[in-house]
């Protein structure tokens, strides 16, 4: 009985210490190829399981595209010029797009190029193919970015 | 219960209507500029020749126009405007050289993009390099420059190579132009103003024209400071006979959301100087205002 209590407590401690990683944007997004209205990105991320790591990698790709721009592609400047203003004025939109994975509507293809596990975390390199034109039109229609013009 | 439901539905309808209305207003307030792609013509060669004699330039122009159209930008067809502007047989050599200006003027384009395409041959494959330079037709100010090379392929299909080169950078070109537009919206558009005196006028810019104790040039500068957009201006130089403002910021839109015309700025100065007994004549070319002062 005494041992079962100790075991129970130990299991509880382990369960409590289980990593619950939150998404953090990183610059680990690189261009694989781009043509006309399509962009293919390679994005790195890690999380406690591979599904979550894949989500983080895809979200990272989209956030870099939106707020930072991707060097050596057809979208070098950020799609959203001012992240703070956009986030403040459109919190629900960005929550749906990024947290609720609405961005998936613009993912033409997404696959894991490499996956490894170390120190209880899954590390993935995700290749994400994005329909840039449709995504740009969507941002315009939702009033997040404005149409080309003055 | 039904009454409450009706109230709720009315509220939802009103909120939705307001959102749609706001969006429509925002959409309408965006001025969609027109863009025309033209071939680059170096010193001594005409725009028409660069277009008609270079297949590569024609391909590049078409591809750039296609890319703009796909992005939803209003484009003007250079070929159509060229035909309109010229009667090739009737043009003299000198007229050929000014054809570019004539086509830009006639087209009414807000922006023109000069395109230069060159073939690059090498043992490892052929490629095409396209240089795209966007200018504000109003001021002649450069808005964006991009140089793009296609990947090398063992092919003579230069059309495809040109397309690859254009597609690689055309979005960035438009994004850079948009960045410049955003800056213009924030900081206003630049105009220049040169103020001179009519021959025979009995005052100069160093004269006192009222009881304030200020010189005429100081009064003008004060007025410009008060009326330039965000009070931003810069004087290149002042003498007793000439004042040169190399930067005067004017807004892009007036209070009613319409395009702000440079003439509006001069009207304000004219009315101000009228009160001082001074007549203002002006010539406006693009973003340059030339003012001549004379006695009333």
Tab-separated table of C-alpha atoms in Angstrom, chain B residues 1-193:
chain	number	residue	atom	x	y	z
B	1	UNK	CA	-40.222	35.755	-27.025
B	2	UNK	CA	-40.924	36.496	-30.706
B	3	UNK	CA	-40.424	40.177	-29.974
B	4	UNK	CA	-36.994	39.477	-28.460
B	5	UNK	CA	-36.048	37.356	-31.460
B	6	UNK	CA	-37.078	40.158	-33.808
B	7	UNK	CA	-34.981	42.671	-31.878
B	8	UNK	CA	-31.993	40.332	-31.965
B	9	UNK	CA	-32.345	39.735	-35.706
B	10	UNK	CA	-32.627	43.480	-36.337
B	11	UNK	CA	-29.485	44.068	-34.274
B	12	UNK	CA	-27.572	41.366	-36.186
B	13	UNK	CA	-28.760	42.851	-39.475
B	14	UNK	CA	-27.657	46.362	-38.451
B	15	UNK	CA	-24.204	45.192	-37.344
B	16	UNK	CA	-23.702	43.201	-40.570
B	17	UNK	CA	-24.884	46.147	-42.676
B	18	UNK	CA	-22.503	48.545	-40.885
B	19	UNK	CA	-19.563	46.190	-41.442
B	20	UNK	CA	-20.392	45.827	-45.156
B	21	UNK	CA	-20.808	49.608	-45.475
B	22	UNK	CA	-17.453	50.285	-43.775
B	23	UNK	CA	-15.708	47.765	-46.026
B	24	UNK	CA	-17.256	49.356	-49.116
B	25	UNK	CA	-16.138	52.821	-47.988
B	26	UNK	CA	-12.622	51.544	-47.359
B	27	UNK	CA	-12.570	49.871	-50.780
B	28	UNK	CA	-13.808	52.992	-52.508
B	29	UNK	CA	-11.210	55.163	-50.797
B	30	UNK	CA	-8.357	53.160	-52.335
B	31	UNK	CA	-7.260	54.825	-55.544
B	32	UNK	CA	-6.335	52.138	-58.042
B	33	UNK	CA	-3.459	53.526	-60.084
B	34	UNK	CA	-2.947	52.550	-63.701
B	35	UNK	CA	0.339	51.020	-64.805
B	36	UNK	CA	1.867	50.805	-68.241
B	37	UNK	CA	4.895	48.694	-69.099
B	38	UNK	CA	7.139	50.231	-71.759
B	39	UNK	CA	10.414	49.072	-73.288
B	40	UNK	CA	13.600	50.697	-72.094
B	41	UNK	CA	15.225	52.755	-74.844
B	42	UNK	CA	18.801	53.813	-74.402
B	43	UNK	CA	20.212	57.138	-75.598
B	44	UNK	CA	19.816	57.483	-79.337
B	45	UNK	CA	17.193	54.785	-79.833
B	46	UNK	CA	13.447	55.181	-79.826
B	47	UNK	CA	10.875	53.417	-77.682
B	48	UNK	CA	9.005	52.295	-80.788
B	49	UNK	CA	12.100	50.647	-82.280
B	50	UNK	CA	12.952	48.943	-79.008
B	51	UNK	CA	9.468	47.476	-79.045
B	52	UNK	CA	9.062	46.594	-82.698
B	53	UNK	CA	12.546	45.253	-83.399
B	54	UNK	CA	13.107	43.301	-80.206
B	55	UNK	CA	11.042	40.141	-79.851
B	56	UNK	CA	12.460	39.646	-76.370
B	57	UNK	CA	11.261	43.080	-75.247
B	58	UNK	CA	7.791	42.370	-76.619
B	59	UNK	CA	7.674	39.063	-74.730
B	60	UNK	CA	8.925	40.689	-71.514
B	61	UNK	CA	6.382	43.498	-71.786
B	62	UNK	CA	3.531	41.068	-72.359
B	63	UNK	CA	4.617	38.893	-69.443
B	64	UNK	CA	4.903	41.868	-67.094
B	65	UNK	CA	1.461	43.108	-68.168
B	66	UNK	CA	0.046	39.584	-67.689
B	67	UNK	CA	1.539	39.404	-64.199
B	68	UNK	CA	0.089	42.803	-63.270
B	69	UNK	CA	-3.325	41.800	-64.601
B	70	UNK	CA	-3.240	38.591	-62.567
B	71	UNK	CA	-2.563	40.674	-59.460
B	72	UNK	CA	-5.655	42.766	-60.228
B	73	UNK	CA	-3.739	45.898	-61.196
B	74	UNK	CA	-5.222	48.250	-63.804
B	75	UNK	CA	-2.907	48.099	-66.795
B	76	UNK	CA	-2.692	50.092	-69.989
B	77	UNK	CA	-1.616	48.377	-73.187
B	78	UNK	CA	1.541	50.018	-74.495
B	79	UNK	CA	1.021	48.741	-78.036
B	80	UNK	CA	-2.427	50.285	-78.300
B	81	UNK	CA	-1.179	53.617	-76.977
B	82	UNK	CA	1.824	53.507	-79.268
B	83	UNK	CA	-0.426	53.057	-82.278
B	84	UNK	CA	-2.590	55.883	-81.085
B	85	UNK	CA	0.352	58.200	-80.530
B	86	UNK	CA	2.210	57.626	-83.727
B	87	UNK	CA	1.819	57.750	-87.356
B	88	UNK	CA	5.162	56.086	-87.973
B	89	UNK	CA	5.640	57.468	-91.466
B	90	UNK	CA	4.982	61.017	-90.358
B	91	UNK	CA	7.368	61.028	-87.393
B	92	UNK	CA	10.725	62.707	-87.749
B	93	UNK	CA	13.816	61.332	-86.017
B	94	UNK	CA	13.498	63.929	-83.215
B	95	UNK	CA	9.829	63.143	-82.705
B	96	UNK	CA	10.703	59.449	-82.413
B	97	UNK	CA	12.943	60.312	-79.473
B	98	UNK	CA	10.171	62.108	-77.604
B	99	UNK	CA	7.604	59.425	-78.430
B	100	UNK	CA	8.040	57.856	-75.000
B	101	UNK	CA	6.956	61.048	-73.225
B	102	UNK	CA	4.080	61.443	-75.645
B	103	UNK	CA	2.845	57.870	-75.083
B	104	UNK	CA	3.090	58.248	-71.293
B	105	UNK	CA	1.261	61.574	-71.417
B	106	UNK	CA	-1.494	60.248	-73.695
B	107	UNK	CA	-1.940	57.003	-71.791
B	108	UNK	CA	-2.873	58.726	-68.549
B	109	UNK	CA	-0.869	56.054	-66.697
B	110	UNK	CA	-0.012	56.864	-63.095
B	111	UNK	CA	3.009	54.601	-63.138
B	112	UNK	CA	5.132	53.387	-65.987
B	113	UNK	CA	7.523	50.482	-65.771
B	114	UNK	CA	10.530	50.412	-68.065
B	115	UNK	CA	11.460	46.905	-69.112
B	116	UNK	CA	14.753	45.751	-70.518
B	117	UNK	CA	15.293	42.101	-71.387
B	118	UNK	CA	18.600	40.574	-72.418
B	119	UNK	CA	19.580	37.083	-73.496
B	120	UNK	CA	22.524	35.514	-71.713
B	121	UNK	CA	24.257	32.645	-73.523
B	122	UNK	CA	26.665	30.330	-71.732
B	123	UNK	CA	28.056	26.821	-72.047
B	124	UNK	CA	26.143	25.760	-68.963
B	125	UNK	CA	22.824	26.959	-70.367
B	126	UNK	CA	20.949	30.019	-71.540
B	127	UNK	CA	19.070	32.481	-69.403
B	128	UNK	CA	17.297	35.813	-69.652
B	129	UNK	CA	17.845	38.849	-67.434
B	130	UNK	CA	15.011	41.316	-67.071
B	131	UNK	CA	15.442	44.784	-65.550
B	132	UNK	CA	12.228	46.418	-64.367
B	133	UNK	CA	12.147	50.016	-63.167
B	134	UNK	CA	8.925	51.650	-62.024
B	135	UNK	CA	8.450	55.431	-62.134
B	136	UNK	CA	5.754	57.746	-60.874
B	137	UNK	CA	4.478	59.335	-64.110
B	138	UNK	CA	3.434	62.437	-62.161
B	139	UNK	CA	6.810	63.281	-60.682
B	140	UNK	CA	9.238	61.057	-62.590
B	141	UNK	CA	10.360	59.720	-59.208
B	142	UNK	CA	11.712	56.161	-59.237
B	143	UNK	CA	9.436	53.866	-57.236
B	144	UNK	CA	11.065	50.461	-57.518
B	145	UNK	CA	13.844	48.621	-59.338
B	146	UNK	CA	14.218	44.893	-59.761
B	147	UNK	CA	16.695	42.809	-61.700
B	148	UNK	CA	15.726	39.232	-62.266
B	149	UNK	CA	17.481	36.390	-64.039
B	150	UNK	CA	15.871	33.161	-65.079
B	151	UNK	CA	17.554	29.891	-64.143
B	152	UNK	CA	19.921	28.511	-66.786
B	153	UNK	CA	18.481	25.923	-69.143
B	154	UNK	CA	19.802	24.256	-72.267
B	155	UNK	CA	17.069	25.743	-74.386
B	156	UNK	CA	16.458	28.352	-77.039
B	157	UNK	CA	12.949	28.933	-75.714
B	158	UNK	CA	13.590	32.488	-74.580
B	159	UNK	CA	9.897	33.158	-74.152
B	160	UNK	CA	9.747	30.650	-71.320
B	161	UNK	CA	12.993	31.960	-69.828
B	162	UNK	CA	11.652	35.518	-69.923
B	163	UNK	CA	8.467	34.380	-68.237
B	164	UNK	CA	10.519	32.689	-65.491
B	165	UNK	CA	12.595	35.829	-64.950
B	166	UNK	CA	9.549	38.114	-64.816
B	167	UNK	CA	7.522	35.845	-62.534
B	168	UNK	CA	10.380	35.607	-60.055
B	169	UNK	CA	10.387	39.320	-59.276
B	170	UNK	CA	7.189	40.959	-60.464
B	171	UNK	CA	5.395	40.432	-57.145
B	172	UNK	CA	8.308	42.003	-55.285
B	173	UNK	CA	8.216	44.930	-57.730
B	174	UNK	CA	4.546	45.507	-56.947
B	175	UNK	CA	5.155	45.061	-53.221
B	176	UNK	CA	7.932	47.678	-53.291
B	177	UNK	CA	5.671	50.083	-55.209
B	178	UNK	CA	2.964	49.464	-52.609
B	179	UNK	CA	5.461	50.205	-49.805
B	180	UNK	CA	6.211	53.530	-51.511
B	181	UNK	CA	2.479	54.216	-51.784
B	182	UNK	CA	2.061	53.515	-48.080
B	183	UNK	CA	4.826	56.018	-47.351
B	184	UNK	CA	3.126	58.553	-49.627
B	185	UNK	CA	-0.178	58.056	-47.838
B	186	UNK	CA	1.573	58.637	-44.533
B	187	UNK	CA	3.908	61.466	-45.497
B	188	UNK	CA	2.228	63.018	-48.539
B	189	UNK	CA	3.451	63.540	-52.063
B	190	UNK	CA	6.458	65.702	-52.911
B	191	UNK	CA	6.110	68.736	-55.123
B	192	UNK	CA	8.740	71.331	-55.893
B	193	UNK	CA	8.055	75.057	-56.058
